[in-house]
XYZ file of C-alpha atoms in Angstrom:
650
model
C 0.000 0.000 0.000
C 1.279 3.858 -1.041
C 2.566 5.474 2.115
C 0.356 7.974 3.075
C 1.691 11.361 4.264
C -1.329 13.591 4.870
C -3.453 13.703 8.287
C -6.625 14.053 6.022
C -5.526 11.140 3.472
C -5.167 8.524 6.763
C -8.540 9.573 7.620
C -9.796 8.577 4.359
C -8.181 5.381 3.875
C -8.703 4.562 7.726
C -12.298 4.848 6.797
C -12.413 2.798 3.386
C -10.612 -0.004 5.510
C -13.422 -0.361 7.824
C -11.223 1.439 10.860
C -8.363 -0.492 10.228
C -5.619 1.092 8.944
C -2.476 -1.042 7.363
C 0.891 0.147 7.067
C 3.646 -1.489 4.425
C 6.350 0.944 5.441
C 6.589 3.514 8.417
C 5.341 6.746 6.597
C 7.691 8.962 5.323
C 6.927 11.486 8.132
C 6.637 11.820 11.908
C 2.938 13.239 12.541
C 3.207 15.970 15.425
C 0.358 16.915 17.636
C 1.088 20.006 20.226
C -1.381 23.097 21.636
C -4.470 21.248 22.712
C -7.796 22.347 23.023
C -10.643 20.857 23.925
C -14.320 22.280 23.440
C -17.126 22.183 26.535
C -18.659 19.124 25.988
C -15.601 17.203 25.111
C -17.101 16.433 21.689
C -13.624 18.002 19.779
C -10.213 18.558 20.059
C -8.179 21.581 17.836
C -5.075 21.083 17.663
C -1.498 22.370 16.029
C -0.485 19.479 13.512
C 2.502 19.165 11.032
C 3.960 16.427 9.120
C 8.089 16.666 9.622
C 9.979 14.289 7.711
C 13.000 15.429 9.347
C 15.999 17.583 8.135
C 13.642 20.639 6.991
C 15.434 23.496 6.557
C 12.770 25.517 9.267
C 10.280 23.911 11.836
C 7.189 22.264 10.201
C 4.421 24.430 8.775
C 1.760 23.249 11.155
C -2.381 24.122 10.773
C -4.797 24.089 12.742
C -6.985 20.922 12.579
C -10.211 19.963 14.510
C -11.144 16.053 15.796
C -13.834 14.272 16.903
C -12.506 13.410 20.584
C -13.794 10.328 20.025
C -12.898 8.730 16.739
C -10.131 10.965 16.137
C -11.582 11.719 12.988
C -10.621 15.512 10.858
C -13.809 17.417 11.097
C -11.884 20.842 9.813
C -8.531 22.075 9.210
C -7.661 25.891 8.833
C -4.311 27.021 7.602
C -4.847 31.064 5.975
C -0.951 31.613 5.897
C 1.496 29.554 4.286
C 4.323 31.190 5.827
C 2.801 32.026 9.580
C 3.122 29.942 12.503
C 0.297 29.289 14.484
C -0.158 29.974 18.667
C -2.540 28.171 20.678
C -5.963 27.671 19.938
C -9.027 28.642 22.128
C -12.986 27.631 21.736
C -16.055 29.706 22.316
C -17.985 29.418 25.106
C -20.612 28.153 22.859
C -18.751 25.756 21.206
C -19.472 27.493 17.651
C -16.372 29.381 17.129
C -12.397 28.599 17.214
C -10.072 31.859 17.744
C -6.294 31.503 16.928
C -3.187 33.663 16.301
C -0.891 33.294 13.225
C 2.839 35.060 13.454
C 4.291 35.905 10.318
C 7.972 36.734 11.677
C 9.174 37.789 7.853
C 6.821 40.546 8.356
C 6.590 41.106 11.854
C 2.777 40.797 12.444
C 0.573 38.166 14.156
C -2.402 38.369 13.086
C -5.907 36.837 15.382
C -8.710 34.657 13.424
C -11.391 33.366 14.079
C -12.696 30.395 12.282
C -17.094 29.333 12.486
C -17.046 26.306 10.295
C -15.997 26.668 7.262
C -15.533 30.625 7.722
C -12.415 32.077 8.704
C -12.139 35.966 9.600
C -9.169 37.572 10.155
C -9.954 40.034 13.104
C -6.992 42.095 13.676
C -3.359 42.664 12.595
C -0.959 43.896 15.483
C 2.720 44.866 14.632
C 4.683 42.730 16.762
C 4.008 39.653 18.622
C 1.088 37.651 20.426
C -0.047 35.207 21.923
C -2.624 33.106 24.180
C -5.833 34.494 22.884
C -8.940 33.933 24.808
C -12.993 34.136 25.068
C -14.152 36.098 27.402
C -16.899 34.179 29.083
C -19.839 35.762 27.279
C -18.349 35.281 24.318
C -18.200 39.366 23.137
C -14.504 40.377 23.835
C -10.960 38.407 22.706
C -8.675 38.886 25.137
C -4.876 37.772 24.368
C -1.165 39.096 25.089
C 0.410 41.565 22.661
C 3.524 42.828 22.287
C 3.521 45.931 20.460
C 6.977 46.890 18.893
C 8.331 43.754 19.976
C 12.581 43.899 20.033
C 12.451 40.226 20.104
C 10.270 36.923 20.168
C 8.891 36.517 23.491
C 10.693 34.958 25.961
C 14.240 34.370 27.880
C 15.153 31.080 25.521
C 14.894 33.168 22.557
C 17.531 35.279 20.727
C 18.462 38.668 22.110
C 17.951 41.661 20.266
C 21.234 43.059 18.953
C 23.018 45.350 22.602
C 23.922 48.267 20.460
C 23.394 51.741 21.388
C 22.330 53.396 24.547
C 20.995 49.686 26.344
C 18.021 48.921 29.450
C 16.498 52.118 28.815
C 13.097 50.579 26.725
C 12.141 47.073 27.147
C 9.430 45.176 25.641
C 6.156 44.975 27.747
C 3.840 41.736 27.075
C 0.248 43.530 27.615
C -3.531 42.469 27.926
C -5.194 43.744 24.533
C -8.806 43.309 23.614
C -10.900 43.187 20.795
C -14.168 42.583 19.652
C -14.435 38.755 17.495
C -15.749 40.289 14.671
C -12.987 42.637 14.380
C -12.096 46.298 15.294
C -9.367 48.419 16.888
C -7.119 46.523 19.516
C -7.253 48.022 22.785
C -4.275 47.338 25.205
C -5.791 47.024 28.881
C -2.747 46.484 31.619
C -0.019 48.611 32.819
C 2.016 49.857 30.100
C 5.241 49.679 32.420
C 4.046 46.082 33.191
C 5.005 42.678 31.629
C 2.133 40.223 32.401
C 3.275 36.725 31.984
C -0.153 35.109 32.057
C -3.538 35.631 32.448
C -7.232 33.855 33.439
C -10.537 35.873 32.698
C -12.539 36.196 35.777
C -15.971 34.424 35.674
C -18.248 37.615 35.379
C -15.672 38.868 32.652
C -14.309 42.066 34.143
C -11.116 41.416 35.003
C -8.135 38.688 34.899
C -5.822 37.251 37.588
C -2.446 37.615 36.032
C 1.218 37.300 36.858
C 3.191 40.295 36.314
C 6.418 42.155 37.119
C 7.602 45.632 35.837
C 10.206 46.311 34.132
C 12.063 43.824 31.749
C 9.939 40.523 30.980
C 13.108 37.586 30.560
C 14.605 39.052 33.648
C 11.469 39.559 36.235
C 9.356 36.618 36.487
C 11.361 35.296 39.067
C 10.311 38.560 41.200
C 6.568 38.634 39.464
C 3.665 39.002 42.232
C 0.118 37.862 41.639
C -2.695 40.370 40.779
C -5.813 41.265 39.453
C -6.100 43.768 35.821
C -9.411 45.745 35.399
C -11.215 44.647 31.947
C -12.668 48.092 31.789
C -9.562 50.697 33.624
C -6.829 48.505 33.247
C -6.009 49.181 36.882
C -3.657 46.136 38.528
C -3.856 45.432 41.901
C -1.455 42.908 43.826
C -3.380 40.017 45.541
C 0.442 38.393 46.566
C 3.793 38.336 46.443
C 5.374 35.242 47.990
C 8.678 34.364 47.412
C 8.238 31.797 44.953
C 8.032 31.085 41.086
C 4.168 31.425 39.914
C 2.832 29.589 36.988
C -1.089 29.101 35.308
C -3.083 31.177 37.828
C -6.917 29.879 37.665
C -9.695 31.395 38.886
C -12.206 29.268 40.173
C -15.873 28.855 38.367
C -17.665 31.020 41.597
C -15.015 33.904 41.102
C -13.975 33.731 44.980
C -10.473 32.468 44.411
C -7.693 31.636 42.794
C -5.533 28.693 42.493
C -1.601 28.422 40.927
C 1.249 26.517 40.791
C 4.241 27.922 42.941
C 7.963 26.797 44.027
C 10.923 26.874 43.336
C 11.900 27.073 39.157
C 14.486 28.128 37.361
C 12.539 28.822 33.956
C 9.197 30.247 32.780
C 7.788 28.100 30.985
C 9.083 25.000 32.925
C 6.952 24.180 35.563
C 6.633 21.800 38.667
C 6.063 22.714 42.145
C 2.777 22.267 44.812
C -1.006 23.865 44.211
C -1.841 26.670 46.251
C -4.879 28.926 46.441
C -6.015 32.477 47.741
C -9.243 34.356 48.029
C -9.605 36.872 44.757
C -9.730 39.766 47.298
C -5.984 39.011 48.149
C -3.967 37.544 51.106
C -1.601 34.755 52.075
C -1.680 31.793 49.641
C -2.577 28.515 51.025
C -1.004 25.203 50.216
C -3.485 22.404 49.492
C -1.168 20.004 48.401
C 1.218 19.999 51.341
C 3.928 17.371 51.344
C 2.861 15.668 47.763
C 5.949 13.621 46.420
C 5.255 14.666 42.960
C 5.607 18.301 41.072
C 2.621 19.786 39.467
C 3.117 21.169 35.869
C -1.143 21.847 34.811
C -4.373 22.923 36.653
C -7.907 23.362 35.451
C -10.708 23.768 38.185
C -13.566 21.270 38.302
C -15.918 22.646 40.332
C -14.905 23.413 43.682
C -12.002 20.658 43.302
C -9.338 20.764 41.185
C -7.817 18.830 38.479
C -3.899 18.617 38.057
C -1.494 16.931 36.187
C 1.932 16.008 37.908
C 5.284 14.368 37.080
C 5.658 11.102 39.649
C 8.592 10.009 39.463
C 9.339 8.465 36.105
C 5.424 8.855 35.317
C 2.958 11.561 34.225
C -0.087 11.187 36.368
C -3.297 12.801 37.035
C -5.166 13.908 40.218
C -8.109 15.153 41.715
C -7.275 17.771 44.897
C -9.908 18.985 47.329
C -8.660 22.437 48.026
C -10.313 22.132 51.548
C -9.493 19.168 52.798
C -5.853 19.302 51.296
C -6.209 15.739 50.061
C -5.809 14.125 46.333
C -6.528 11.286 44.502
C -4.737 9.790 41.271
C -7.128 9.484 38.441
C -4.383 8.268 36.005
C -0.698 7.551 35.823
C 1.551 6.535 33.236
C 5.400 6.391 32.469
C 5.044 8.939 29.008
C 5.511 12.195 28.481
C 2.364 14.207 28.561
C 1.540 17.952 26.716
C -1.462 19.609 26.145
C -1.822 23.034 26.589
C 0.071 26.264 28.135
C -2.413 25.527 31.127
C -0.882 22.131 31.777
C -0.065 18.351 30.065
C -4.099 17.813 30.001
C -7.076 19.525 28.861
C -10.467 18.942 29.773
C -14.346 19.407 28.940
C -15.988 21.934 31.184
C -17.154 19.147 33.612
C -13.608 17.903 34.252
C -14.832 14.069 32.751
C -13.489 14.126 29.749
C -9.195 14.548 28.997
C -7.091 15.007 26.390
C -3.175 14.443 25.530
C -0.550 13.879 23.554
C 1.753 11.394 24.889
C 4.906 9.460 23.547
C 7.463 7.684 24.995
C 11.526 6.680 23.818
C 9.377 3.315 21.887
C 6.392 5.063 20.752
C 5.118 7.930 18.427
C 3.665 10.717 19.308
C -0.181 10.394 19.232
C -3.987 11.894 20.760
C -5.044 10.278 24.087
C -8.495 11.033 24.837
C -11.412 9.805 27.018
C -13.674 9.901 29.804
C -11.052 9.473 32.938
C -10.007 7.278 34.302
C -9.687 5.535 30.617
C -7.761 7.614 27.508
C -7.065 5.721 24.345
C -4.667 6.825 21.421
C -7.306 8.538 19.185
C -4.338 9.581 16.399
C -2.900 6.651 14.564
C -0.840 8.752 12.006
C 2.415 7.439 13.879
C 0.908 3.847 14.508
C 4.215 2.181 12.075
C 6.556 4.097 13.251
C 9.534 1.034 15.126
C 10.874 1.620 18.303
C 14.545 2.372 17.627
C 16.009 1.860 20.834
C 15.685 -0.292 24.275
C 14.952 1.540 27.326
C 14.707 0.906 31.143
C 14.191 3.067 34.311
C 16.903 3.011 36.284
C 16.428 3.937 40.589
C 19.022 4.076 43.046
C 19.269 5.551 46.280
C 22.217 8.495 47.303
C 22.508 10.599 50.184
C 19.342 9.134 51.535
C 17.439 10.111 48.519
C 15.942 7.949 45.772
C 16.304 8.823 42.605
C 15.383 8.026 39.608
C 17.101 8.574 35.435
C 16.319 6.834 31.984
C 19.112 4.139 30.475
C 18.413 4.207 26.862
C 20.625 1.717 24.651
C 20.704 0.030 21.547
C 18.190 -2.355 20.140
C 20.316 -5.236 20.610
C 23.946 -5.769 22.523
C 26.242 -8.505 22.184
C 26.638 -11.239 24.748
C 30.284 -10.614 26.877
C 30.755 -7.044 24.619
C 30.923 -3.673 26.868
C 29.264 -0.293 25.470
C 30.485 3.146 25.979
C 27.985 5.636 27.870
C 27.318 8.907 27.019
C 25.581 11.129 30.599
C 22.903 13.876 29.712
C 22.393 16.287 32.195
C 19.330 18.080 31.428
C 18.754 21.889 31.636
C 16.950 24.076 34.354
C 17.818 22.799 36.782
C 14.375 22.716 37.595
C 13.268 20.318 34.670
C 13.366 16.923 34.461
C 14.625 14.255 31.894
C 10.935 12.411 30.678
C 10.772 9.717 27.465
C 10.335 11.075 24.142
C 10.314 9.280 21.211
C 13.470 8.165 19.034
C 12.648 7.793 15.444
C 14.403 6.754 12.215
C 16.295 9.672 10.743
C 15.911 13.310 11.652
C 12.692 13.578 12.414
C 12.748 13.306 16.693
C 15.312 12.557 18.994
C 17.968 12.023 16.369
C 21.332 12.573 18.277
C 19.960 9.665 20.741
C 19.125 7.812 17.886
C 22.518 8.513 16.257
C 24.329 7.529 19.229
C 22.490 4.327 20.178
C 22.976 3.140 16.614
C 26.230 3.615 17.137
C 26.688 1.509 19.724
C 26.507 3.702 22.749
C 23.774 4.065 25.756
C 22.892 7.091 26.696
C 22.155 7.761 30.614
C 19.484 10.690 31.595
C 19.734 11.292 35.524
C 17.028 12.781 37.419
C 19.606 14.060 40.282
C 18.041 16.486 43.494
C 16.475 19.659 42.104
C 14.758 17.883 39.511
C 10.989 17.796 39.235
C 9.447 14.666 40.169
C 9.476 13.861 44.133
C 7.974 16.657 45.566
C 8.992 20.199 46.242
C 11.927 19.327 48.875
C 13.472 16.947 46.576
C 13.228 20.203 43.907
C 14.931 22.727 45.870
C 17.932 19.625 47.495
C 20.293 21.412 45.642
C 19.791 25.244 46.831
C 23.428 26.848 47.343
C 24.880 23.439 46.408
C 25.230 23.451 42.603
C 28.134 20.653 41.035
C 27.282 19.245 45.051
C 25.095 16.412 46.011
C 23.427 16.507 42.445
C 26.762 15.823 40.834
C 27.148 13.199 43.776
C 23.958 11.544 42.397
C 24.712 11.841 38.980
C 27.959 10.135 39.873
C 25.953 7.144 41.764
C 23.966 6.926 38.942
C 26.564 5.924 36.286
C 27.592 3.092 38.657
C 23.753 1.713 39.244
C 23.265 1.841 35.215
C 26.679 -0.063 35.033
C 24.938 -2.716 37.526
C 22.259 -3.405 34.973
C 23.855 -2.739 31.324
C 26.886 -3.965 29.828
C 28.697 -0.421 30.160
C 32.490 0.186 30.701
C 32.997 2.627 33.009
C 36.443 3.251 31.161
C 34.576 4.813 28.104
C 32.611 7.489 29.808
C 31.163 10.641 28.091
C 29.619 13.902 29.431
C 27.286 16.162 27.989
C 24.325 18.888 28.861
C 22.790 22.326 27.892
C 22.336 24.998 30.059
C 22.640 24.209 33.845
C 23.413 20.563 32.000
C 26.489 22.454 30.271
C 27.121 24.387 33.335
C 27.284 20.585 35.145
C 29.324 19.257 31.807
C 32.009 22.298 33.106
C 31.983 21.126 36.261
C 32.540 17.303 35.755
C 35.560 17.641 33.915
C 37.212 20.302 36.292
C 35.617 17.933 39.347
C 36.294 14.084 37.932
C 38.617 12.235 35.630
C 35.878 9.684 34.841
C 34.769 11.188 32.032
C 36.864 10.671 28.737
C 35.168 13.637 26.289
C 32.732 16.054 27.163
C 30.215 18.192 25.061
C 28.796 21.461 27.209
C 25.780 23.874 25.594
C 25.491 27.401 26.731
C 27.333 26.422 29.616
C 28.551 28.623 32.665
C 31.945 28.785 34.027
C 32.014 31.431 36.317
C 29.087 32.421 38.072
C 30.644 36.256 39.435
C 30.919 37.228 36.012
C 27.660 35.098 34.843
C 26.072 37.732 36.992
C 26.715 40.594 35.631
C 26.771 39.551 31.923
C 23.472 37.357 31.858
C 20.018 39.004 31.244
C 18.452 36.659 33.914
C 20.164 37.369 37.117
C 16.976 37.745 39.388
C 16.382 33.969 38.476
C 19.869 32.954 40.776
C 18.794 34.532 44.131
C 16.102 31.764 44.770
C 18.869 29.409 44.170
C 22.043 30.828 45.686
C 20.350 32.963 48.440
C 21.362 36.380 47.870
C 22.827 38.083 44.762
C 26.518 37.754 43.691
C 27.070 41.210 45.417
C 26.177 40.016 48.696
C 27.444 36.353 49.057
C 30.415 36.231 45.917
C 32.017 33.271 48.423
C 29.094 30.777 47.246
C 28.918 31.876 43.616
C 32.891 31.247 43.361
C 32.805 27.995 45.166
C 30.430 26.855 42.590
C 32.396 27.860 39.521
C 33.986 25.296 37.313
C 36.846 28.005 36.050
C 37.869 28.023 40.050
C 39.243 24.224 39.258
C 40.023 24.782 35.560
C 43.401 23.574 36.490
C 42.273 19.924 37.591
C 40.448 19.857 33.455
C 42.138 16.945 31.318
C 39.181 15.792 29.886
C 38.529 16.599 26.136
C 35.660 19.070 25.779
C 33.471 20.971 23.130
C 31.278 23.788 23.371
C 28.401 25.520 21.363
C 26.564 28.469 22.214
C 24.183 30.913 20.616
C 25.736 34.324 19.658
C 22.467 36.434 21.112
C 22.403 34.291 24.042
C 20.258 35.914 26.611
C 20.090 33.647 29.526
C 24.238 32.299 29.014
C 25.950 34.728 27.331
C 28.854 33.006 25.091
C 31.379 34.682 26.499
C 30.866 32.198 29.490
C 32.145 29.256 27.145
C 34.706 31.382 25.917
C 36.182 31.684 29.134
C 36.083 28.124 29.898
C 37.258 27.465 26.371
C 40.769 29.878 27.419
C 41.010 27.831 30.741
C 40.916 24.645 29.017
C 43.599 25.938 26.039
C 45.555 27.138 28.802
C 45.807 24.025 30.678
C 46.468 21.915 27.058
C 43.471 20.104 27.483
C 41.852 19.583 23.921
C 39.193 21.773 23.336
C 36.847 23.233 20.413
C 33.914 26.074 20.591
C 31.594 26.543 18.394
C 29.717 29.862 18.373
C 26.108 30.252 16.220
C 25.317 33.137 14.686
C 22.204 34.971 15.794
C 21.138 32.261 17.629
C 20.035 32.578 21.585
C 19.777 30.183 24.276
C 17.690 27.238 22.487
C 19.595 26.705 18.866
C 16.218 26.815 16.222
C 17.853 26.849 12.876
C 17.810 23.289 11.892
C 20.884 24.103 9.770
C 23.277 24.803 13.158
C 21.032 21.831 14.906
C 22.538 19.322 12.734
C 25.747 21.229 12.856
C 26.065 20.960 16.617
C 24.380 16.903 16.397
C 27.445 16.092 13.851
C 30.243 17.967 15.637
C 28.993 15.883 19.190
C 28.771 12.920 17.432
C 32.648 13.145 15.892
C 33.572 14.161 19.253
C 32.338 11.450 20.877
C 33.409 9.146 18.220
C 37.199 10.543 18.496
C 37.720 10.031 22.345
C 35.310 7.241 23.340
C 35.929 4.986 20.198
């Protein structure tokens, strides 16, 4: 049978096959599903969807395409601009209309439509960039998050705009702008000296509970306080500022409070902590989920309980919380990765029955779970012949009096009485947490794990103390203790994976991005177990990190004061304070417009490392910021860590 490479030609063949759908080949591309929504009733799903087939010279031109939640069948698929990329989409109250945002970075414009069946209407055109758009609850206003002006796509991850010129005296400000669905002028509603980071309508419609901080927007979330924006004056008023991280603030269905996701994080955008709530009016936030040994990452209110998603240790799970007795329930669990929506990994119908997902795991494609919980079934079977490429195994061990948990992910098959070299990967954050995603033929997902593993070598993810996963003590183990007891764990690790696979501990390689490159630095200047290295946007010297970063508010939770006040624990945790004890060999790649580590942090380590005559090699990308995009220096960087590893562990 032809391969079939279309979302809308499966559908039809699934159907002329009576359901079943037969594969001879895996299909030439990897079906991705991403920015969930889910209507009222839980009758449909919209969703972003792109065919990749790997090794495209820009990420996937995804549409927007509509489901039946139940048989998974295309009911509609909207896609006005060929070159745009589209942002989250939202559904009418009344189920009859489907609002989205297209950016069209060539031109600099993002432009909101709404779609009513087979009619699409653009509403309004806003020089800059957007995102999140909304119904307001009677269905008469859009409400979504505009930058106008913008210097730079939205967020710290993203490339810097060029530091030329008088700098810090205008920053970007991420407002609250309405408009009417059937089009008009956009009217900007918070603070314009205010960067709101999200928002939730309040039930009657007159206002939002946002977080927000002044000033500039990658620096302050760290700092941002909760509040309440005025629909009609645009007036914000704080309702708390605790000394935590704040993520998806939700305002329950009565309007009397509001419930979030706080703790400590190191990114926006990367969430995990405990669920706590407040009254609208303001005052001292409450933990309801006191003690949980999980992190929370999504939140939708179901009546006067709440539904969450959580990481659990190696498993995505979801649970029902009583905000007033402070007590949960698991509704479902599962060792996948889970994504849905900004709001969280799920979404649900308005009744909280109904879910939605996409999950995949290291062994299986992406796909649509949906159902009424506790039961969710793939609904997508676009990626249904795609192999598994690789054997995997959860790997526990205990350090320190903490258990802990990482992914051992190896090739297909091993030879009786042969030993495999290990590559480490340290993830980023270091709030995150390493979770399965799936390893496919080619380019088209996970390919430097596939790369490796059909190379021969196993690749080790860690989930060391201050990752998500075992609750909110576990998460913050490694407070003013970086390269510490996490790189003690990581270290235990690589023994209990050489308990179970057929590793030698004599070919050892080290790798990471971000806090994982920062923990790459501090391997080789803090062990000689490791025989090459490979560190992304790493940091070597956290004094001058300080000063030269454009995130420094987000180290204080972390350290305990700023670099100005306690310099003794920034410089006992920098890897160029040991540069001398560095023999292993050791690559680096950054982005040039690096906002949250500035390249001249691996070029410093890169000097140390010349200086000592350890071999080294750094790789800087042009115009690229803290999370390399262009697919062009993606494969760059994947072929240059390959050959390293290659050189020294082969």
């Amino acid at each position: 049978m032809t391969v079939l490479k279309s979302i809308v030609n499966t559908a039809v063949m699934t159907a002329m096959l009576g359901g079943i759908t037969a594969w001879a080949a895996a299909p030439a591309a990897l079906r991705e599903y991403r920015a969930l929504a889910m209507d009222r009733t839980g009758e449909r799903i919209a969703a972003l969807e792109a065919d990749n087939p790997g090794g495209l010279p820009k990420r996937a031109h995804a549409s927007v395409v509509v489901r039946d939640a139940a048989s998974g069948k295309v009911l509609a698929q909207y896609d006005p601009c060929a070159t745009c990329s589209y942002d989250q989409p939202s559904w009418a109250p009344d189920q009859q209309a489907l609002a989205f945002i297209a950016a069209d970075a060539k031109a600099g414009t993002a432009t909101v439509y709404v779609a009513h069946q087979s009619k699409l209407t653009p509403v309004v055109t806003l020089k800059g960039v957007a995102n999140s758009v909304r119904w307001s609850p009677d269905a008469r206003q859009l409400a979504l998050l505009a930058t106008i002006g913008a210097t730079k796509q939205t967020g710290a991850v993203e490339a810097g705009a060029p530091r030329v010129g008088e700098i810090g005296t205008e920053e970007d400000a991420q407002r609250i702008a309405l408009v009417a669905p059937t089009g008009g002028e956009l009217k900007l509603v918070s603070p314009a000296d205010t960067f709101v980071y999200e928002y939730d309508w309040t039930p009657d419609g007159k206002g939002f509970a946002v977080t927000s901080a002044k000033g500039n927007g990658d620096n302050n979330w760290w700092v941002a306080t909760l509040g309440h924006v005025d629909a009609a004056s645009g007036k914000l008023g704080v309702l708390a500022a605790p000394k935590m991280q704040m993520n998806i603030p939700r305002v329950s269905p009565d309007g009397k409070s509001v419930a979030f996701i706080g703790g400590l994080m190191s990114d926006f955008g990367s969430v995990g902590g405990d669920i706590f709530t407040l009254a609208l009016a303001g005052g001292t936030p409450v933990n309801v989920t006191p003690a949980y040994n999980g992190s929370f990452n999504g939140l939708a209110w179901q009546g006067k309980k709440l539904l969450a998603s959580a990481l659990v240790g190696s498993d995505h799970a979801l649970v029902s919380i009583d905000p007033q007795t402070r007590t949960s329930a698991a509704l479902w669990s599962g060792p996948v990765s889970a994504s849905g929506s900004r709001q969280g990994r799920f979404v649900f119908s308005a009744d909280g029955t109904l879910a939605a997902s996409v999950h995949d795991d290291f062994e299986h494609a992406p796909r649509i779970v949906a159902g009424r919980l506790p039961k969710l079934a793939a609904i997508t079977h676009d990626n249904d012949a795609f192999a598994p490429q690789v054997s995997v195994r959860s790997i526990s061990w205990t350090n320190d009096k903490f258990n802990i948990q990482g992914w051992l992910v190896g090739p297909l098959k091993v030879d009786a009485g042969k030993k495999y070299p290990m590559v480490v990967v340290v993830h980023g954050g270091p709030a995150a947490a390493a979770s399965p995603h799936f390893v496919a033929e080619g380019e088209q997902a996970n390919p430097l794990m596939r790369e490796l593993t059909s190379r021969g070598y196993f690749v080790f993810m860690p989930n060391p103390r201050g990752s998500y996963g075992q609750g909110v003590a576990f998460g913050s183990a490694n407070k003013r203790d970086f390269g510490g007891g996490d790189w003690r764990d990581i270290l235990a690790g690589v023994d209990a994976a050489a308990k179970v696979a057929p590793i030698d501990l004599a070919r050892l390689g080290l790798m990471g991005h971000s806090y994982g490159g920062f923990m790459t630095m501090w391997g080789v200047t803090h062990s000689q177990r490791f025989k090459a290295a490979v560190a992304g946007a790493g940091i070597a010297n956290w004094i001058s990190y300080y000063g030269q970063n454009g995130i420094d508010q987000w180290m204080v939770p972390f350290f305990g004061a700023s670099a100005y006040d306690d310099p003794a624990i920034y410089r006992a945790a920098s890897p160029i304070e040991s540069i001398k004890a560095a023999r292993t060999p050791t690559l680096m790649y950054v982005g040039e417009r690096d906002v949250e580590t500035p390249a001249v942090q691996s070029v410093e380590f890169w000097h140390g490392l010349r200086a000592m005559g350890t071999p080294t090699s750094l790789v800087i990308y042009d115009g690229e910021g803290h999370a390399i995009r262009k697919p062009e220096n993606q494969r760059d960087q994947r072929a240059r860590t390959v050959a390293w590893f290659e050189r020294y562990l082969k």
